[in-house]
Amino acid sequence: MDQERTIRTVCRGCHGACGVIVHVKDNRVVKVEGDPSHPLSHGTMCAKGLAITQLAYHPDRIVYPMKQVGRPKPSGKWERISWDEALNTVADKFKEVIAKYGPEYILIGQGTGRDYESHLYRFANLLGTPNVITAGHICYVSRVGVSLITCGNLPVVDYEVGPKLIVLWGCNPLWTNPDEYVGENFFRALRGGARLIVIDPRRNFYTRKADLWLQVRPGTDCALALGFHRVIIEEQLYDRDFVENYVHGWKAFKERVLKDYPLEKVAEITWVDKELIREAARMYATVKPAAIHWGVPTEQTNNCTDFTRTAIGLMGITGNLDAPGGNVFFVPPRTRTVSEFARHRDLPPEAREKRLGGEEFKLAARVALINPKKAWDSILQGKPYQLRAGLLCGTNPVVSRANAREAYEALKRLEFLVVIDHFLTPTAELADIFLPAATWLEQNHVADNWKRHGYVFARQKCVEIGEAWQDHKIFMELGKRMGQEWWPTVEDALDYLLEPSGLTWEEFRKKGYLKGQMEYYKYKKRGFSTPTRKLELYSTTLEKWGRDPLPKYVEIPESPYSSPNLAKKYPYIFNSGLRTPTFFHTENRMVPWLREIRPDPTVEIHPETAWKHGIKEGQWVYIESPRGRIKMRAKLYDGIDPRVIVAEHGWWFPEIKEPGHGWDISNANILTDNTFETCDPNLGSTNLRVCLCNIYPCENG
Ligand SMILES: Nc1nc2c(c(=O)[nH]1)N[C@H]1C(S)=C(S)[C@@H](COP(=O)(O)OP(=O)(O)OC[C@H]3O[C@@H](n4cnc5c(=O)[nH]c(N)nc54)[C@H](O)[C@@H]3O)O[C@H]1N2
Ligand SMILES: Nc1nc2c(c(=O)[nH]1)N[C@H]1C(S)=C(S)[C@@H](COP(=O)(O)OP(=O)(O)OC[C@H]3O[C@@H](n4cnc5c(=O)[nH]c(N)nc54)[C@H](O)[C@@H]3O)O[C@H]1N2
Ligand code: SF4
Ligand SMILES: [Mo]
């Protein structure tokens, strides 16, 4: 029997990096607890992090490679194989596809940020395929892409100094800890006396604490941001020096706002009272420092590009950009960047030209991703050429992507599919080869090296479970079989990542984390990293691409205003994607501690609306859109507008043992749309948070 020992590491049950002390006994994790010495999480952890042992040691977890032996897929018939057989099978198939058709016929994919994009992209780039699907068109990478062309980098709230006013714009940091943020730091600022403006269609914890709550119509944030500009311009509340010296296109932008966005019109579009918009804009422009903490719903719309640059514009013209306590560009510690490690530059120009949809969604191409529908069309219709093989790592697109039915059909039809995951999800059940991924307890990595909060953390291997490998190792070993240049071990690759810091993995591991040396107002010395060296409210990049260089609001393609005829049959706005503290997208439904808290998929309906349809609290109801029908359990909630329905996303049922696992029963993305005409024109972002729907009680109650 071993003595119990403790290891300091960082979680990755969400985007991650809360500090954790892991207790290990006999090569088994017996307990995890928050690490009070961690500079961002200060000892806090959430339910998902605390439940990791139930996930890692779950009886349904697959901890060895498998091949699907039954046909047609999904057959539910699998056979255990060795790593050698699994990797050789994949490598042989990929080589065959490359020889017959070319590397671009292989699709590589991942879901949300999970700390292995450096390795996944390196694998794809060295393979020579430009066809990588991620969640980036609707999440985070979209905001990074827009930031790059607008001000050169992603501005992040400076909770280290602390804002005096926070505009919480479609974000729920205490439940989501998204990307750079650990929600606790938001709360610390609030407790320290920061004022709060909340922009959210739903009443929640924050709206109750807020000085002002703007109950916006889902999907109209871009119009609201332009309304803020309107007030700030009219009342001359902007920072004159900044506007004169650091903004490109101020005059043209000002004219657009004054001509096209009178407050009455903004109020009509957004459902927010015009005096409330005025008051909020005034408060934002006059309290210093102020920061905008914005969330993902603003990106999951056809206005993704234009909301993001309009919001960045607000930060700039109020003098809050790169100002202490405002929205800042944190300086990263000296390590190799994801981009450098991934060798993005080495993807040959002729390969880039073959990127599916690259000509259309130019900004997505710039950040090296494709709209998933481009992949589905390629597989289902052979347009413009037919993908032949795919590898998906840490993603469950048949539940998480818009128009899930199409995603399902496409992946089912793909000639050869590899899935890397912990569980046989509805997506994994469509694979030919399943590769078992390690959890965060089973890996060594320089964590958070993709984020822009100025830190990297040591994620340390605590145990090994079965034959699972960390994703990084899978890409390395598969890459070597494809003749790619990699390092002998995972840790050797980490030495390379860390090299500019002067530390080896061994040294870094003991240190725990590195922090960049912060410097504010960098633009005053060097300008912004854009073509004009200024913050481009008039985008020269979009102009070069033949797009509107100035931001505007375009009505959501499926809304009561843009589709009045459709709205007769589907009168409600379907706002899907309400996160819960227990689940991470399609994950955790099999974890008993978490599922017990939220056993069923929930849809929130206003009591007036429910009454009209004879729906009672707790009853199962159908929700229907032009694309299909799902069912969820009704929760009556008067904190939303009676015209809006709020639903959770990510539902499938691991307890249903047939290989589909009930993927289409309560999956919100059966209802969402993915057609190109309805996407953001630059990024291909889909409207995940707004489409039209109707509701009615299930026959059997
Ligand atoms: N309707 C609607 N749909 C949405 C959203 C919404 O708001 N509304 N949100 C969207 C957003 S923002 C995003 S980012 C996407 C997320 O979409 P996805 O990333 O596709 O979804 P997840 O369920 O997070 O992850 C899928 C799989 O990753 C596996 N996994 C977890 N950790 C690891 C790991 O370390 N390695 C490997 N190999 N596998 C792992 C899990 O077991 C899970 O099966 O969903 C989007 N879908
Ligand atoms: N527990 C948990 N944590 C997660 C995730 C998870 O699935 N579960 N997902 C992770 C991922 S990949 C992401 S991207 C982040 C997202 O995390 P956040 O950015 O915090 O996004 P959400 O929680 O989707 O929504 C935040 C708020 O926006 C409101 N909202 C909905 N529609 C609109 C709209 O159109 N406009 C405005 N202004 N507000 C709107 C919602 O009511 C909600 O209060 O969370 C990450 N963290
Ligand atoms: S917030 Fe994320 S990183 Fe922190 S404990 Fe929860 S799952 Fe882990
Ligand atoms: Mo996301």
Short mmCIF file of C-alpha atoms and ligand atoms in Angstrom, two decimals, residues 12 15 110-114 116 135 138-139 296 300 392-397 399-402 420-423 425 435 437-440 443 471 574 576-579 584-587 590 649-650 652 668-669 672 688-689, ligand 1:
data_model
loop_
_atom_site.label_atom_id
_atom_site.label_comp_id
_atom_site.label_asym_id
_atom_site.label_seq_id
_atom_site.Cartn_x
_atom_site.Cartn_y
_atom_site.Cartn_z
CA ARG A 12 -9.71 21.23 -17.14
CA HIS A 15 -11.94 25.78 -20.27
CA GLN A 110 -12.14 19.54 -32.30
CA GLY A 111 -14.73 21.23 -30.09
CA THR A 112 -14.19 23.99 -27.62
CA GLY A 113 -10.76 24.99 -26.28
CA ARG A 114 -9.17 22.05 -24.50
CA TYR A 116 -4.45 20.63 -27.28
CA ALA A 135 -16.32 25.56 -32.36
CA ILE A 138 -19.31 30.52 -32.88
CA CYS A 139 -17.05 30.81 -29.91
CA VAL A 296 -20.51 33.96 -26.19
CA GLN A 300 -23.46 33.06 -31.97
CA LEU A 392 -12.58 14.33 -34.40
CA CYS A 393 -11.04 14.97 -31.02
CA GLY A 394 -13.06 16.14 -28.01
CA THR A 395 -16.18 17.12 -29.83
CA ASN A 396 -19.71 15.84 -30.11
CA PRO A 397 -21.05 17.69 -33.16
CA VAL A 399 -25.35 17.29 -30.34
CA SER A 400 -23.35 20.50 -30.23
CA ARG A 401 -23.56 21.91 -33.78
CA ALA A 402 -26.41 23.73 -35.49
CA ILE A 420 -10.93 10.60 -29.66
CA ASP A 421 -13.01 10.89 -26.47
CA HIS A 422 -13.60 9.45 -23.01
CA PHE A 423 -17.00 7.96 -23.79
CA THR A 425 -20.99 9.52 -27.36
CA LEU A 435 -9.10 6.31 -29.36
CA ALA A 437 -8.28 10.15 -24.30
CA ALA A 438 -6.81 10.81 -20.87
CA THR A 439 -8.57 13.28 -18.58
CA TRP A 440 -6.78 16.23 -17.03
CA GLN A 443 -1.62 14.42 -18.44
CA ASP A 471 -4.49 13.85 -26.64
CA PHE A 574 -35.91 29.93 -29.18
CA SER A 576 -30.93 27.86 -26.57
CA GLY A 577 -27.69 27.33 -24.76
CA LEU A 578 -28.45 28.18 -21.15
CA ARG A 579 -25.44 26.75 -19.31
CA PHE A 584 -20.31 21.30 -19.86
CA HIS A 585 -22.16 21.30 -23.19
CA THR A 586 -22.85 17.64 -24.02
CA GLU A 587 -20.68 16.34 -21.17
CA MET A 590 -23.36 10.21 -16.98
CA HIS A 649 -28.44 22.59 -25.02
CA GLY A 650 -26.19 19.55 -25.07
CA TRP A 652 -28.28 13.13 -24.92
CA ALA A 668 -31.62 21.77 -28.93
CA ASN A 669 -29.60 21.74 -32.12
CA THR A 672 -31.23 25.45 -34.90
CA LEU A 688 -27.44 29.27 -32.09
CA ARG A 689 -29.24 31.59 -29.70
N1 LIG B 1 -27.79 25.43 -29.20
C1 LIG B 1 -26.57 25.69 -28.76
N2 LIG B 1 -25.55 24.92 -29.15
C2 LIG B 1 -24.29 25.17 -28.72
C3 LIG B 1 -24.03 26.25 -27.85
C4 LIG B 1 -25.13 27.05 -27.44
O1 LIG B 1 -24.98 28.02 -26.68
N3 LIG B 1 -26.36 26.75 -27.92
N4 LIG B 1 -22.73 26.51 -27.47
C5 LIG B 1 -21.72 26.17 -28.43
C6 LIG B 1 -20.35 26.37 -27.95
S1 LIG B 1 -19.97 27.91 -27.33
C7 LIG B 1 -19.41 25.43 -28.05
S2 LIG B 1 -17.81 25.82 -27.64
C8 LIG B 1 -19.73 24.07 -28.54
C9 LIG B 1 -18.98 22.96 -27.81
O2 LIG B 1 -19.09 21.84 -28.54
P1 LIG B 1 -18.22 20.52 -28.27
O3 LIG B 1 -16.84 20.92 -27.87
O4 LIG B 1 -18.39 19.64 -29.43
O5 LIG B 1 -18.98 19.90 -27.04
P2 LIG B 1 -18.55 19.22 -25.69
O6 LIG B 1 -19.74 18.53 -25.21
O7 LIG B 1 -17.93 20.21 -24.80
O8 LIG B 1 -17.38 18.18 -26.02
C10 LIG B 1 -17.53 17.02 -26.73
C11 LIG B 1 -16.73 15.87 -26.22
O9 LIG B 1 -15.41 16.13 -25.74
C12 LIG B 1 -15.06 15.08 -24.81
N5 LIG B 1 -13.89 15.51 -24.03
C13 LIG B 1 -13.86 16.26 -22.92
N6 LIG B 1 -12.60 16.47 -22.54
C14 LIG B 1 -11.80 15.86 -23.44
C15 LIG B 1 -10.39 15.72 -23.59
O10 LIG B 1 -9.59 16.24 -22.82
N7 LIG B 1 -9.96 15.04 -24.68
C16 LIG B 1 -10.80 14.47 -25.56
N8 LIG B 1 -10.30 13.86 -26.61
N9 LIG B 1 -12.14 14.56 -25.41
C17 LIG B 1 -12.62 15.24 -24.39
C18 LIG B 1 -16.33 14.90 -24.04
O11 LIG B 1 -16.42 13.62 -23.48
C19 LIG B 1 -17.41 15.17 -25.08
O12 LIG B 1 -17.94 13.99 -25.61
O13 LIG B 1 -21.12 23.85 -28.41
C20 LIG B 1 -21.87 24.81 -29.07
N10 LIG B 1 -23.26 24.39 -29.13
#
